[in-house]
Short mmCIF file of C-alpha atoms in Angstrom, two decimals:
data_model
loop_
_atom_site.label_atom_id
_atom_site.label_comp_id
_atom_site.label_asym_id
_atom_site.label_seq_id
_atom_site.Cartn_x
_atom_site.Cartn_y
_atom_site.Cartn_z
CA UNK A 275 -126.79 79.53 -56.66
CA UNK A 276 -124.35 80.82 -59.45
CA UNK A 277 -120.84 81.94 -58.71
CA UNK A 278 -120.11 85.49 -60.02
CA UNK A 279 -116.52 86.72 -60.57
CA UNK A 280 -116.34 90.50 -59.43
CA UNK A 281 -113.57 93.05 -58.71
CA UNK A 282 -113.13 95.59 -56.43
CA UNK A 283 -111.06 98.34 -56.49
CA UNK A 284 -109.74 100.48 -53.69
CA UNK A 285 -112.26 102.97 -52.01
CA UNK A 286 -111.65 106.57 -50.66
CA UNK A 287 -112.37 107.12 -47.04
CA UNK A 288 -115.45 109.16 -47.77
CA UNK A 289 -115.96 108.58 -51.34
CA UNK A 290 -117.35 105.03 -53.01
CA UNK A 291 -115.46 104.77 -56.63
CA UNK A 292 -116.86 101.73 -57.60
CA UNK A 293 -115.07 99.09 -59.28
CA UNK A 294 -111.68 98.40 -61.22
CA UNK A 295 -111.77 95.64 -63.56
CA UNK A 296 -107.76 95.78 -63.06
CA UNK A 297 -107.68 93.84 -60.17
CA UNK A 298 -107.57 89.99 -59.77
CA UNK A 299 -110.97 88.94 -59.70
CA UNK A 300 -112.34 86.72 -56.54
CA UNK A 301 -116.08 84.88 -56.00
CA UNK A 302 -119.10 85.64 -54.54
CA UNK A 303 -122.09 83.98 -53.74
CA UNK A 304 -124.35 86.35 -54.62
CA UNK A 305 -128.00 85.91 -52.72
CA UNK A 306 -131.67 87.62 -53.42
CA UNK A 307 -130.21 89.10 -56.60
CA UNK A 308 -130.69 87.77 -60.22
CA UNK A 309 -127.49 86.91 -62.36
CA UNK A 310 -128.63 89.89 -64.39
CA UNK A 311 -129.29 91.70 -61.46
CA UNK A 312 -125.86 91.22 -59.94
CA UNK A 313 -123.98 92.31 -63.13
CA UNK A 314 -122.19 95.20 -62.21
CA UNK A 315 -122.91 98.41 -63.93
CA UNK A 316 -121.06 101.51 -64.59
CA UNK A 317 -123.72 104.21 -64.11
CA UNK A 318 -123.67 103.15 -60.05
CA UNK A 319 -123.34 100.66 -57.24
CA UNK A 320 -124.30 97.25 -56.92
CA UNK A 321 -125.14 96.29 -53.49
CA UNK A 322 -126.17 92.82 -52.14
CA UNK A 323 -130.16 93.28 -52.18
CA UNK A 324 -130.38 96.32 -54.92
CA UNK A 325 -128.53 98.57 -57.49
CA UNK A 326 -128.00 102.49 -56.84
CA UNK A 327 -127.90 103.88 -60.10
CA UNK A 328 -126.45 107.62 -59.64
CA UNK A 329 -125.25 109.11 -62.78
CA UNK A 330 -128.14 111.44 -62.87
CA UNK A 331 -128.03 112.50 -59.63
CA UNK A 332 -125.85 115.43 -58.17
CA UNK A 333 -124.32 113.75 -55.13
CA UNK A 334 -122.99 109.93 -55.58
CA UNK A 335 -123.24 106.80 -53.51
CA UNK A 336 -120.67 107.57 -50.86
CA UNK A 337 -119.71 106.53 -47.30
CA UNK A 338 -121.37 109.25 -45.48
CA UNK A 339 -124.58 107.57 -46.61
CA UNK A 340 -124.14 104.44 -46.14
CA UNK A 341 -123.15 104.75 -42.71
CA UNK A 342 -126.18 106.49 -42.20
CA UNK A 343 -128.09 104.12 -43.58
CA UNK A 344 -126.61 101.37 -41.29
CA UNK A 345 -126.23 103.21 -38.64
CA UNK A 346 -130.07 104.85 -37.87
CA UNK A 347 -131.58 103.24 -35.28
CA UNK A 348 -134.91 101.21 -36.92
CA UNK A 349 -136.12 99.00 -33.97
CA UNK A 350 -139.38 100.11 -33.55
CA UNK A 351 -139.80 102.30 -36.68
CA UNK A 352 -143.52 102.37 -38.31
CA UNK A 353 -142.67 105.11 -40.47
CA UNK A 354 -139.60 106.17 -41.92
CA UNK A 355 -138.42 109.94 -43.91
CA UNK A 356 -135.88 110.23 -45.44
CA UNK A 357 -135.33 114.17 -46.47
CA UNK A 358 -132.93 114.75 -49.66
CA UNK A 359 -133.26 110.88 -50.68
CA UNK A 360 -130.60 112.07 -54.35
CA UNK A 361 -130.55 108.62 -55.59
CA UNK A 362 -132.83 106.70 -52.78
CA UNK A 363 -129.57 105.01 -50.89
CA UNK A 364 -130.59 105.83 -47.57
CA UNK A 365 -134.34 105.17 -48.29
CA UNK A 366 -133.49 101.28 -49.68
CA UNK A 367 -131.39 100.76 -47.17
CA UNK A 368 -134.13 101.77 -44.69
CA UNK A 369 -136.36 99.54 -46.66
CA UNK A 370 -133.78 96.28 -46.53
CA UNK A 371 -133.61 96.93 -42.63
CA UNK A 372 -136.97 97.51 -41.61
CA UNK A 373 -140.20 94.79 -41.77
CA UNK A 374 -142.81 94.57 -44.89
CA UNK A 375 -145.21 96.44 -42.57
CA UNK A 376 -143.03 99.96 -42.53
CA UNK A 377 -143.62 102.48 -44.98
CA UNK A 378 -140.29 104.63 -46.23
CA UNK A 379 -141.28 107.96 -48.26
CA UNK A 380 -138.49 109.80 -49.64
CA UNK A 381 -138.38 113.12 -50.36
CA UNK A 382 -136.22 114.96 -53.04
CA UNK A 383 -136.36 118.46 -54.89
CA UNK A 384 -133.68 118.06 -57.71
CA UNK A 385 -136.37 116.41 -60.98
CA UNK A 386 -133.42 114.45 -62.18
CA UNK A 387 -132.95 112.90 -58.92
CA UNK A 388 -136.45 111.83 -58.13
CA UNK A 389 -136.61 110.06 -61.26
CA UNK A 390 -133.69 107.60 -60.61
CA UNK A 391 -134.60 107.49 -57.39
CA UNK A 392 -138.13 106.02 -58.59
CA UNK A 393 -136.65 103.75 -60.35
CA UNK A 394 -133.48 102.48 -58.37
CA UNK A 395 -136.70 101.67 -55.55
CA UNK A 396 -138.85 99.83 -58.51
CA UNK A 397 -136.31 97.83 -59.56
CA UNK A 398 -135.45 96.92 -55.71
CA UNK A 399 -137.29 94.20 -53.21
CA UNK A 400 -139.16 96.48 -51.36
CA UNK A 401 -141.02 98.77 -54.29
CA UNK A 402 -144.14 98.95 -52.54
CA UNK A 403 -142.93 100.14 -49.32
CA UNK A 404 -140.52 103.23 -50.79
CA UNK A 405 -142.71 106.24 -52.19
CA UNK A 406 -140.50 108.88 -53.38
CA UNK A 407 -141.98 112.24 -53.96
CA UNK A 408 -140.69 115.27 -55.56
CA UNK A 409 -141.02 118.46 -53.18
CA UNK A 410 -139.48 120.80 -51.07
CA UNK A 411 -139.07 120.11 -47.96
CA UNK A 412 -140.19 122.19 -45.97
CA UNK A 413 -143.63 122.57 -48.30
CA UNK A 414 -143.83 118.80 -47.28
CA UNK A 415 -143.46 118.90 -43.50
CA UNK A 416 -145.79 121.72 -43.88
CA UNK A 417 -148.59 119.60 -45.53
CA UNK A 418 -147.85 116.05 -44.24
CA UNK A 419 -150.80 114.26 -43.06
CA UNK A 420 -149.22 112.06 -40.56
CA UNK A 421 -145.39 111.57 -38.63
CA UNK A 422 -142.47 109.73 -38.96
CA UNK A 423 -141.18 107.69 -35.91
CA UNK A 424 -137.62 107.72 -38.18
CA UNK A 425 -136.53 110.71 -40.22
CA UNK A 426 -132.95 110.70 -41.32
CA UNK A 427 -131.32 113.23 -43.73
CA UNK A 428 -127.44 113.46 -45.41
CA UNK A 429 -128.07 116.91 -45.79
CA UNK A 430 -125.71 119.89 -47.14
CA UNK A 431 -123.36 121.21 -44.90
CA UNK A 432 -120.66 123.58 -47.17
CA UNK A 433 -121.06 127.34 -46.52
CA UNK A 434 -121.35 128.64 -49.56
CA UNK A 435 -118.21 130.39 -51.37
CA UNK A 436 -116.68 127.54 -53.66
CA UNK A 437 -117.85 127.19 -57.48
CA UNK A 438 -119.53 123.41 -58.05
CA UNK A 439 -119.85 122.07 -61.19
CA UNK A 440 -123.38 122.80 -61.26
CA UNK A 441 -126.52 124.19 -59.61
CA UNK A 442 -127.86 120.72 -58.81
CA UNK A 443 -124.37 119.34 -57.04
CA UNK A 444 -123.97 122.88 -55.60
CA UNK A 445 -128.42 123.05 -53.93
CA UNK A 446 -127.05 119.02 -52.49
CA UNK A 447 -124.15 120.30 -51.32
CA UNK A 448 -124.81 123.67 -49.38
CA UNK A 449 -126.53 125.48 -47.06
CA UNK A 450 -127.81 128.48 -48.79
CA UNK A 451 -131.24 126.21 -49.48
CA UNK A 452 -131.72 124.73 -46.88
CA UNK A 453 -130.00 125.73 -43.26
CA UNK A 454 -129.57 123.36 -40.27
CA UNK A 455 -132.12 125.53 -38.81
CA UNK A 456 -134.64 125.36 -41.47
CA UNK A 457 -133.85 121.68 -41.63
CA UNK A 458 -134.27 120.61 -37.72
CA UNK A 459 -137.74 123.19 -37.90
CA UNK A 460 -139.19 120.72 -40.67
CA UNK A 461 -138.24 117.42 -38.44
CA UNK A 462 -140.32 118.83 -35.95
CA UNK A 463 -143.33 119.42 -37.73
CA UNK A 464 -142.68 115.66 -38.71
CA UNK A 465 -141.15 113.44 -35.64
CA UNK A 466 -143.33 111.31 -33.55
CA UNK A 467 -142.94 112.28 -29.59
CA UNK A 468 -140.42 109.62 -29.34
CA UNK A 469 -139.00 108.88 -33.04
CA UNK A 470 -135.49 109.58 -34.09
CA UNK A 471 -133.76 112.25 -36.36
CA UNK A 472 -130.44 110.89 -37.74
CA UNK A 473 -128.10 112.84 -39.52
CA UNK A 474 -124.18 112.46 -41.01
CA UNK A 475 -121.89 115.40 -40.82
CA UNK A 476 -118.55 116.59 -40.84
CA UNK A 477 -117.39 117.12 -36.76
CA UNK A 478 -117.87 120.21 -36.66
CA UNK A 479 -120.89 120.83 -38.55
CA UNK A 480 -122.27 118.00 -36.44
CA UNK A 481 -121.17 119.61 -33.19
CA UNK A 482 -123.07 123.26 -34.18
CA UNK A 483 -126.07 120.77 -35.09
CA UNK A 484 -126.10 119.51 -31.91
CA UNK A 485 -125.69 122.94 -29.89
CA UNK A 486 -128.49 124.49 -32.34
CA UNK A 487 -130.89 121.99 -31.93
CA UNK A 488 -130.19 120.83 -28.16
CA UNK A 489 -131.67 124.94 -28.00
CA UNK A 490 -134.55 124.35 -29.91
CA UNK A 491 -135.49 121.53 -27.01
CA UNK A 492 -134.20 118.49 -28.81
CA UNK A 493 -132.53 115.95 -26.88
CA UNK A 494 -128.75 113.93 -28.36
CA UNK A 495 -129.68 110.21 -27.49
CA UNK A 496 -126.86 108.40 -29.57
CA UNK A 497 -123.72 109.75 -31.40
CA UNK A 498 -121.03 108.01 -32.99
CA UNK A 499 -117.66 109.92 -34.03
CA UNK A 500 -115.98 108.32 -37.24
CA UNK A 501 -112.40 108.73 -38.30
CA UNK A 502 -110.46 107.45 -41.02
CA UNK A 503 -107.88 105.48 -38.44
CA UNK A 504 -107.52 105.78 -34.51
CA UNK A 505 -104.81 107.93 -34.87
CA UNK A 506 -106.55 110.64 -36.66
CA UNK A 507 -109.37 112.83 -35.28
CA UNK A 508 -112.61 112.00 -35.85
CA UNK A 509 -114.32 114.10 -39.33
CA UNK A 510 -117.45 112.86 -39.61
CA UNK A 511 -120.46 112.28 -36.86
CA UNK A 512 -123.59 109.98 -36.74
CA UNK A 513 -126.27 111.86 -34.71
CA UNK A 514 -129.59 110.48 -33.12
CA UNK A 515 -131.48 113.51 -32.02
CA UNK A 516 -135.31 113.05 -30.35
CA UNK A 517 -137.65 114.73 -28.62
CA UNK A 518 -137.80 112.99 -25.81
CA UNK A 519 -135.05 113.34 -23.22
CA UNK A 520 -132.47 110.69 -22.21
CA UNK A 521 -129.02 110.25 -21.90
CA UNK A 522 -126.93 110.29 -24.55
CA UNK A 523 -124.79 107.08 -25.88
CA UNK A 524 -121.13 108.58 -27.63
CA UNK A 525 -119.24 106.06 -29.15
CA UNK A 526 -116.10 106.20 -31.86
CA UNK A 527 -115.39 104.17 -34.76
CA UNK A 528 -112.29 104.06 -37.24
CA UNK A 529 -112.94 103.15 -40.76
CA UNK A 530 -109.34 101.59 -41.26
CA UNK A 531 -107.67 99.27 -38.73
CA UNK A 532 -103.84 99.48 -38.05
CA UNK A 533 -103.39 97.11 -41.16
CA UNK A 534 -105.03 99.93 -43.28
CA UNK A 535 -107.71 97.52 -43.85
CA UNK A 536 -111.19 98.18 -43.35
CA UNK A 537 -111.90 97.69 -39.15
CA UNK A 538 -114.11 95.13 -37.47
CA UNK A 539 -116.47 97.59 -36.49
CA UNK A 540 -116.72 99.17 -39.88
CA UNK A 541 -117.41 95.73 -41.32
CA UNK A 542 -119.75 94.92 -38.69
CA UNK A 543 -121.71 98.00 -39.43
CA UNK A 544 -121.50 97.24 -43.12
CA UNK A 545 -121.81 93.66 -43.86
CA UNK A 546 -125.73 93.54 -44.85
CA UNK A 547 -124.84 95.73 -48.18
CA UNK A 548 -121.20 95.55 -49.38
CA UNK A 549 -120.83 92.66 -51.94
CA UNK A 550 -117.41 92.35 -50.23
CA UNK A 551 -118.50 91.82 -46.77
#
């Protein structure tokens, strides 16, 4: 196993920046990953099993997914959706957690996207178990021939009203498109009677979720409340919403410890994917 120098530079809560050749460099072993594989590129994020390339994709590798993709609940999983895959993050990630007999099919509007999401999954262990196809969503749940045990979605959550940079960052990032509504109506033309449907959102956005599907006859089995430290309020939520009913697990975690580093739990959470776990 060869020893490969690489740097890391500081991350924003919510926002993965990548690297900063700047800083002093430190080893890694680096395992299930070619040399070449492991070289760190600019146009995305090297993880321990795969790459993410991103640069042609409106929304980046960031936190929000990744916790999502860590967090979802797989045990059990046959089947796994993931609904606005952008780059395929949350779909690999699915793929890295979940055994060679579990299908993931990803599904993504934005042409741009769906083609480096095709290719981050053929480049990655697991090519034959991600199928990434380029519809609408709610065309799809419409027209699915079978349902998923595990759907999971980063979806847009910004009311509209502030300019983006352009139409694709601005469909991924609000909900003129595609409304919670619409949304939790297409995971129940697609959720087994006792599968999962996780989401990331900002608290508040997560707590209308909740209150708008919890009406629709949905059931909250697991939420987990993040926040940047303990001593700030949580702004992002991890939901596990179901069909069936049963009580609910709430839980908090902090993505910084007292010593500003990043928390136990955090790590815990995280350690299968960051190079610098």
């Amino acid at each position: 196993m060869n020893t490969i120098f690489i740097c890391l530079c500081g991350l924003n809560d919510f926002s993965l920046r990548g690297y900063c050749p700047m800083l002093a460099p430190f080893p890694f072993q680096v395992s299930q990953m070619s040399q070449q594989k492991a070289v760190l590129r600019s146009n995305g994020f090297t993880f321990k099993q795969f790459f993410v390339a991103h640069d042609r994709c409106a929304m980046k590798v960031g936190t929000d997914g990744v916790l999502l993709g860590a967090w979802a609940p797989v045990a059990g999983a046959q089947r796994v959706l993931d609904i606005g895959t952008g780059s395929g993050l949350i779909a690999l990630m699915l793929a890295q957690r979940t055994g060679q007999d579990v299908e993931v099919d990803a599904v993504e509007l934005d042409e741009q996207a769906v083609g480096q999401a095709r290719e981050n999954a053929a480049e990655s262990p697991w090519a034959d178990r991600i199928h990434v196809w380029q519809d609408d969503i709610v065309h799809w749940s419409k027209n699915a021939e079978q349902r998923y045990s595990l759907i999971v979605s980063n979806p847009p959550y910004f009311v509209p009203g502030t300019d983006c940079a352009s139409p694709e960052r601005a469909s991924a990032r609000y909900t003129t498109d595609l409304t919670h509504d619409v949304l939790l109506s297409c995971a129940e033309e697609l959720i087994t009677e006792e599968g999962y449907f996780c989401v990331v959102l900002p608290a508040s956005a997560g707590d209308k979720l909740v209150e708008l599907a919890q009406q629709r006859g949905w059931h909250l089995h697991c939420r987990t409340d993040i926040s940047d430290t303990e001593m700030r309020p949580p702004n992002r939520v991890l939901l596990a919403l179901s069909p069936k009913p049963g009580e609910p697990f709430v839980d908090r975690m902090t993505i910084r410890g007292p010593d500003h580093n990043y928390s136990e739990a955090h790590c815990s959470l995280t350690r299968d994917f960051y190079l610098f776990r």
